[in-house]
């Protein structure tokens, strides 16, 4: 706005200033730079850095499907034409000047999408940003259904949802040498997933599966969608003193739980969801007092379970890392606030500490950390397996009398898929069948060990 006014003034002053007019006009315009794109399963986020806040407008055009971003009084400092759009719903991007002062960016789309856009205020990590989210059709999203135990024919797996913190345009903490928290925690998450998948009785899901951002509430929603028995959020944050070091484990604080219960009671869309996991109850038809009591019971049980599993993980982490605190800490982190899903947040170390940053970015150490987390998780679930799970059945002596089973190989089978289905490890399969390699042929019969 200011720039325009200035320019009008200068023009009205006549020809004398004509020589330096473009310079002044440009100086007042907002710079748009560093475009980047983060494709996620349900949306794609496009981000631009801005030198100042802007007025902008986003609208869709059809035949062919396009999205137009008009940004007033601005100039594009870096081209959008050469951006890598792989994995995104955007076919092509181009830009042009409009009305002399404005920038128009056009996105050619593979399919029709709706858009949402906003300007983000600067924070300690970033300046002003323009964010354009391209949203996939919501109809695709599956409704949240919590199954009760007797709906499962089989004894089910314990479901662990791993939440790699941050992602996309939110790098998390940045350590010496530019190592980013979002990358370190994703590497640990993937390693943990691989190790859990080798452990019979567990199914692992991710909140984010690659480098994109999802909101904290969305992370807890995904845990509900997957009927999680546990949400494990993995971080490696910074501290303002570089000498701070060591791992920590967090569970929800009492105060965080209380405020969340209150929030659930007023949010009617939450009330329709079932509380309490297995055989859950709906709050929909309960009065406020009863709903409050049920929520508190559920919150208390979840917090107790979170502290229990957190304690196992902390002790096991203590074998590979210094501990920041000797006990599970409690805080009001949003990602821990599911009333009916035990949730822990693991700070694997301080990325701001040069020694820890180096360790955390090494593959070998990431593997060690993942293994320590796995030991903590499996100890907890062996001790207190959720009702209806294969682990509970096994603890109670299930399968002790069954004779050896066999399986005939079909097309597409792999040793690890057979191992997972039968809840044995690949190495047990190899051993009991005396296999020399992991290649299988259709029709081959494998003995399934039943110890
Ligand atoms: Zn973090």
PDB file of C-alpha atoms in Angstrom, residues 10-184:
ATOM      1  CA  UNK A  10       6.468  10.608  -7.473  1.00  0.00           C
ATOM      2  CA  UNK A  11       4.660  10.368 -10.777  1.00  0.00           C
ATOM      3  CA  UNK A  12       2.701  13.489  -9.980  1.00  0.00           C
ATOM      4  CA  UNK A  13       5.960  15.319  -9.337  1.00  0.00           C
ATOM      5  CA  UNK A  14       6.707  15.032 -13.030  1.00  0.00           C
ATOM      6  CA  UNK A  15       9.658  14.031 -15.075  1.00  0.00           C
ATOM      7  CA  UNK A  16      12.541  15.010 -12.814  1.00  0.00           C
ATOM      8  CA  UNK A  17      12.292  11.863 -10.706  1.00  0.00           C
ATOM      9  CA  UNK A  18      11.488   9.517 -13.556  1.00  0.00           C
ATOM     10  CA  UNK A  19      15.041   8.174 -13.546  1.00  0.00           C
ATOM     11  CA  UNK A  20      14.894   6.626 -10.065  1.00  0.00           C
ATOM     12  CA  UNK A  21      11.195   5.885  -9.966  1.00  0.00           C
ATOM     13  CA  UNK A  22      11.442   2.147 -10.692  1.00  0.00           C
ATOM     14  CA  UNK A  23      13.973   1.689  -7.900  1.00  0.00           C
ATOM     15  CA  UNK A  24      11.702   3.192  -5.259  1.00  0.00           C
ATOM     16  CA  UNK A  25       8.637   1.382  -6.505  1.00  0.00           C
ATOM     17  CA  UNK A  26      10.497  -1.935  -6.389  1.00  0.00           C
ATOM     18  CA  UNK A  27      11.828  -1.258  -2.905  1.00  0.00           C
ATOM     19  CA  UNK A  28       8.304  -0.986  -1.538  1.00  0.00           C
ATOM     20  CA  UNK A  29       7.115  -4.221  -3.049  1.00  0.00           C
ATOM     21  CA  UNK A  30       6.962  -7.443  -1.107  1.00  0.00           C
ATOM     22  CA  UNK A  31       9.504 -10.022  -2.205  1.00  0.00           C
ATOM     23  CA  UNK A  32       8.232 -13.561  -2.762  1.00  0.00           C
ATOM     24  CA  UNK A  33      10.986 -16.142  -2.639  1.00  0.00           C
ATOM     25  CA  UNK A  34      12.030 -19.702  -1.934  1.00  0.00           C
ATOM     26  CA  UNK A  35       8.870 -21.559  -3.077  1.00  0.00           C
ATOM     27  CA  UNK A  36       8.611 -25.133  -1.758  1.00  0.00           C
ATOM     28  CA  UNK A  37       6.032 -27.871  -1.895  1.00  0.00           C
ATOM     29  CA  UNK A  38       5.224 -30.639   0.627  1.00  0.00           C
ATOM     30  CA  UNK A  39       2.885 -33.370  -0.647  1.00  0.00           C
ATOM     31  CA  UNK A  40       0.987 -35.291   2.064  1.00  0.00           C
ATOM     32  CA  UNK A  41      -1.675 -37.999   1.694  1.00  0.00           C
ATOM     33  CA  UNK A  42      -4.671 -35.684   2.217  1.00  0.00           C
ATOM     34  CA  UNK A  43      -3.281 -32.321   1.176  1.00  0.00           C
ATOM     35  CA  UNK A  44      -0.324 -30.622  -0.448  1.00  0.00           C
ATOM     36  CA  UNK A  45       1.227 -27.556   1.134  1.00  0.00           C
ATOM     37  CA  UNK A  46       2.840 -24.842  -0.946  1.00  0.00           C
ATOM     38  CA  UNK A  47       4.918 -22.258   0.931  1.00  0.00           C
ATOM     39  CA  UNK A  48       6.552 -18.983  -0.094  1.00  0.00           C
ATOM     40  CA  UNK A  49       8.759 -16.724   1.991  1.00  0.00           C
ATOM     41  CA  UNK A  50       7.628 -13.089   2.036  1.00  0.00           C
ATOM     42  CA  UNK A  51       9.589  -9.965   2.918  1.00  0.00           C
ATOM     43  CA  UNK A  52       6.393  -8.475   4.369  1.00  0.00           C
ATOM     44  CA  UNK A  53       2.742  -9.350   4.703  1.00  0.00           C
ATOM     45  CA  UNK A  54       0.655  -9.252   1.494  1.00  0.00           C
ATOM     46  CA  UNK A  55      -2.887  -9.084   0.236  1.00  0.00           C
ATOM     47  CA  UNK A  56      -3.592 -12.109  -1.872  1.00  0.00           C
ATOM     48  CA  UNK A  57      -6.380 -14.093  -3.427  1.00  0.00           C
ATOM     49  CA  UNK A  58      -6.604 -17.751  -4.419  1.00  0.00           C
ATOM     50  CA  UNK A  59      -9.249 -19.121  -6.764  1.00  0.00           C
ATOM     51  CA  UNK A  60      -9.869 -22.198  -8.904  1.00  0.00           C
ATOM     52  CA  UNK A  61     -10.553 -22.463 -12.625  1.00  0.00           C
ATOM     53  CA  UNK A  62     -11.943 -25.457 -14.495  1.00  0.00           C
ATOM     54  CA  UNK A  63     -11.343 -27.127 -17.859  1.00  0.00           C
ATOM     55  CA  UNK A  64      -8.511 -27.721 -17.339  1.00  0.00           C
ATOM     56  CA  UNK A  65      -8.285 -27.642 -13.530  1.00  0.00           C
ATOM     57  CA  UNK A  66      -6.090 -24.783 -12.363  1.00  0.00           C
ATOM     58  CA  UNK A  67      -5.488 -22.787  -9.267  1.00  0.00           C
ATOM     59  CA  UNK A  68      -4.599 -19.108  -9.450  1.00  0.00           C
ATOM     60  CA  UNK A  69      -2.739 -17.219  -6.737  1.00  0.00           C
ATOM     61  CA  UNK A  70      -2.798 -13.425  -7.129  1.00  0.00           C
ATOM     62  CA  UNK A  71      -0.463 -11.525  -4.852  1.00  0.00           C
ATOM     63  CA  UNK A  72      -0.745  -7.758  -4.754  1.00  0.00           C
ATOM     64  CA  UNK A  73       2.149  -5.350  -4.937  1.00  0.00           C
ATOM     65  CA  UNK A  74       4.887  -7.904  -4.981  1.00  0.00           C
ATOM     66  CA  UNK A  75       7.675  -9.407  -7.003  1.00  0.00           C
ATOM     67  CA  UNK A  76       8.836 -12.957  -7.443  1.00  0.00           C
ATOM     68  CA  UNK A  77      12.494 -13.298  -6.473  1.00  0.00           C
ATOM     69  CA  UNK A  78      12.864 -16.940  -7.455  1.00  0.00           C
ATOM     70  CA  UNK A  79      11.240 -18.797 -10.329  1.00  0.00           C
ATOM     71  CA  UNK A  80       8.453 -21.291  -9.781  1.00  0.00           C
ATOM     72  CA  UNK A  81       8.873 -22.915 -13.177  1.00  0.00           C
ATOM     73  CA  UNK A  82      11.789 -25.145 -12.193  1.00  0.00           C
ATOM     74  CA  UNK A  83      10.336 -26.515  -8.932  1.00  0.00           C
ATOM     75  CA  UNK A  84      10.210 -30.282  -8.519  1.00  0.00           C
ATOM     76  CA  UNK A  85       6.540 -31.254  -8.336  1.00  0.00           C
ATOM     77  CA  UNK A  86       7.043 -35.016  -8.076  1.00  0.00           C
ATOM     78  CA  UNK A  87       4.423 -36.763  -5.961  1.00  0.00           C
ATOM     79  CA  UNK A  88       2.208 -33.673  -5.868  1.00  0.00           C
ATOM     80  CA  UNK A  89      -1.120 -33.048  -7.630  1.00  0.00           C
ATOM     81  CA  UNK A  90       0.449 -30.092  -9.454  1.00  0.00           C
ATOM     82  CA  UNK A  91       1.396 -30.720 -13.068  1.00  0.00           C
ATOM     83  CA  UNK A  92       3.067 -27.453 -13.767  1.00  0.00           C
ATOM     84  CA  UNK A  93       3.590 -24.000 -12.253  1.00  0.00           C
ATOM     85  CA  UNK A  94       4.053 -20.686 -13.990  1.00  0.00           C
ATOM     86  CA  UNK A  95       4.075 -17.030 -13.077  1.00  0.00           C
ATOM     87  CA  UNK A  96       3.455 -13.667 -14.670  1.00  0.00           C
ATOM     88  CA  UNK A  97       3.237  -9.994 -13.727  1.00  0.00           C
ATOM     89  CA  UNK A  98      -0.243  -8.594 -13.483  1.00  0.00           C
ATOM     90  CA  UNK A  99      -1.517  -5.005 -13.478  1.00  0.00           C
ATOM     91  CA  UNK A 100       2.086  -3.831 -13.397  1.00  0.00           C
ATOM     92  CA  UNK A 101       2.621  -4.406  -9.665  1.00  0.00           C
ATOM     93  CA  UNK A 102       1.064  -7.763  -8.868  1.00  0.00           C
ATOM     94  CA  UNK A 103       2.227 -11.328  -9.281  1.00  0.00           C
ATOM     95  CA  UNK A 104       0.041 -14.094 -10.625  1.00  0.00           C
ATOM     96  CA  UNK A 105       1.055 -17.720 -10.077  1.00  0.00           C
ATOM     97  CA  UNK A 106      -0.872 -20.404 -11.907  1.00  0.00           C
ATOM     98  CA  UNK A 107      -0.864 -24.072 -10.888  1.00  0.00           C
ATOM     99  CA  UNK A 108      -1.945 -26.578 -13.519  1.00  0.00           C
ATOM    100  CA  UNK A 109      -3.507 -29.455 -11.594  1.00  0.00           C
ATOM    101  CA  UNK A 110      -3.845 -33.164 -12.257  1.00  0.00           C
ATOM    102  CA  UNK A 111      -7.315 -33.095 -10.675  1.00  0.00           C
ATOM    103  CA  UNK A 112      -9.793 -30.767  -9.069  1.00  0.00           C
ATOM    104  CA  UNK A 113      -8.744 -29.616  -5.592  1.00  0.00           C
ATOM    105  CA  UNK A 114      -9.961 -27.069  -3.127  1.00  0.00           C
ATOM    106  CA  UNK A 115      -7.565 -24.529  -1.681  1.00  0.00           C
ATOM    107  CA  UNK A 116      -7.086 -22.766   1.627  1.00  0.00           C
ATOM    108  CA  UNK A 117      -4.506 -20.039   2.065  1.00  0.00           C
ATOM    109  CA  UNK A 118      -3.174 -17.806   4.782  1.00  0.00           C
ATOM    110  CA  UNK A 119      -0.214 -15.622   5.709  1.00  0.00           C
ATOM    111  CA  UNK A 120       1.826 -16.884   8.663  1.00  0.00           C
ATOM    112  CA  UNK A 121       3.367 -14.310  10.966  1.00  0.00           C
ATOM    113  CA  UNK A 122       7.108 -14.517  11.586  1.00  0.00           C
ATOM    114  CA  UNK A 123       8.389 -16.707  14.431  1.00  0.00           C
ATOM    115  CA  UNK A 124      11.877 -17.299  15.791  1.00  0.00           C
ATOM    116  CA  UNK A 125      12.659 -19.720  12.996  1.00  0.00           C
ATOM    117  CA  UNK A 126      10.994 -18.115   9.984  1.00  0.00           C
ATOM    118  CA  UNK A 127       9.963 -14.786   8.541  1.00  0.00           C
ATOM    119  CA  UNK A 128       6.528 -14.097   7.082  1.00  0.00           C
ATOM    120  CA  UNK A 129       5.203 -16.928   4.922  1.00  0.00           C
ATOM    121  CA  UNK A 130       2.349 -17.393   2.490  1.00  0.00           C
ATOM    122  CA  UNK A 131       0.843 -20.873   2.782  1.00  0.00           C
ATOM    123  CA  UNK A 132      -1.456 -22.401   0.177  1.00  0.00           C
ATOM    124  CA  UNK A 133      -2.924 -25.794   1.048  1.00  0.00           C
ATOM    125  CA  UNK A 134      -4.390 -27.886  -1.750  1.00  0.00           C
ATOM    126  CA  UNK A 135      -6.956 -30.166  -0.159  1.00  0.00           C
ATOM    127  CA  UNK A 136      -7.980 -33.556  -1.487  1.00  0.00           C
ATOM    128  CA  UNK A 137     -11.634 -34.508  -1.581  1.00  0.00           C
ATOM    129  CA  UNK A 138     -12.735 -35.184   2.011  1.00  0.00           C
ATOM    130  CA  UNK A 139     -15.075 -37.968   0.984  1.00  0.00           C
ATOM    131  CA  UNK A 140     -12.010 -40.160   0.565  1.00  0.00           C
ATOM    132  CA  UNK A 141     -11.284 -40.096   4.273  1.00  0.00           C
ATOM    133  CA  UNK A 142     -12.535 -43.113   6.169  1.00  0.00           C
ATOM    134  CA  UNK A 143     -14.748 -42.465   9.183  1.00  0.00           C
ATOM    135  CA  UNK A 144     -13.335 -43.167  12.626  1.00  0.00           C
ATOM    136  CA  UNK A 145     -14.703 -46.448  13.913  1.00  0.00           C
ATOM    137  CA  UNK A 146     -13.486 -47.968  17.126  1.00  0.00           C
ATOM    138  CA  UNK A 147     -14.013 -51.688  17.068  1.00  0.00           C
ATOM    139  CA  UNK A 148     -14.850 -53.600  20.191  1.00  0.00           C
ATOM    140  CA  UNK A 149     -13.038 -56.806  21.060  1.00  0.00           C
ATOM    141  CA  UNK A 150     -15.816 -59.211  20.162  1.00  0.00           C
ATOM    142  CA  UNK A 151     -16.014 -57.828  16.636  1.00  0.00           C
ATOM    143  CA  UNK A 152     -12.584 -59.285  16.010  1.00  0.00           C
ATOM    144  CA  UNK A 153     -12.639 -62.884  14.910  1.00  0.00           C
ATOM    145  CA  UNK A 154      -8.908 -63.177  15.445  1.00  0.00           C
ATOM    146  CA  UNK A 155      -6.808 -62.180  18.355  1.00  0.00           C
ATOM    147  CA  UNK A 156      -5.674 -58.775  17.287  1.00  0.00           C
ATOM    148  CA  UNK A 157      -2.269 -57.127  17.201  1.00  0.00           C
ATOM    149  CA  UNK A 158      -1.298 -54.361  19.575  1.00  0.00           C
ATOM    150  CA  UNK A 159      -1.469 -51.216  17.428  1.00  0.00           C
ATOM    151  CA  UNK A 160       1.297 -48.694  17.932  1.00  0.00           C
ATOM    152  CA  UNK A 161       1.114 -45.367  16.153  1.00  0.00           C
ATOM    153  CA  UNK A 162       4.508 -43.764  15.718  1.00  0.00           C
ATOM    154  CA  UNK A 163       4.517 -40.008  15.346  1.00  0.00           C
ATOM    155  CA  UNK A 164       7.689 -38.554  13.897  1.00  0.00           C
ATOM    156  CA  UNK A 165       7.600 -34.943  15.096  1.00  0.00           C
ATOM    157  CA  UNK A 166       7.472 -31.879  12.834  1.00  0.00           C
ATOM    158  CA  UNK A 167       7.902 -32.347   9.049  1.00  0.00           C
ATOM    159  CA  UNK A 168       7.569 -30.378   5.844  1.00  0.00           C
ATOM    160  CA  UNK A 169       8.014 -26.664   6.356  1.00  0.00           C
ATOM    161  CA  UNK A 170       8.480 -27.231  10.081  1.00  0.00           C
ATOM    162  CA  UNK A 171      12.010 -28.636  10.463  1.00  0.00           C
ATOM    163  CA  UNK A 172      11.812 -28.735  14.252  1.00  0.00           C
ATOM    164  CA  UNK A 173      15.079 -27.927  15.967  1.00  0.00           C
ATOM    165  CA  UNK A 174      18.139 -27.372  13.800  1.00  0.00           C
ATOM    166  CA  UNK A 175      21.435 -28.505  15.222  1.00  0.00           C
ATOM    167  CA  UNK A 176      25.054 -27.720  14.463  1.00  0.00           C
ATOM    168  CA  UNK A 177      25.924 -28.534  10.854  1.00  0.00           C
ATOM    169  CA  UNK A 178      22.310 -28.000   9.784  1.00  0.00           C
ATOM    170  CA  UNK A 179      21.031 -31.376  11.021  1.00  0.00           C
ATOM    171  CA  UNK A 180      17.244 -31.158  11.201  1.00  0.00           C
ATOM    172  CA  UNK A 181      15.083 -32.680  13.912  1.00  0.00           C
ATOM    173  CA  UNK A 182      12.357 -33.704  11.423  1.00  0.00           C
ATOM    174  CA  UNK A 183      14.836 -35.889   9.504  1.00  0.00           C
ATOM    175  CA  UNK A 184      16.472 -37.444  12.562  1.00  0.00           C
TER     176      UNK A 184
END
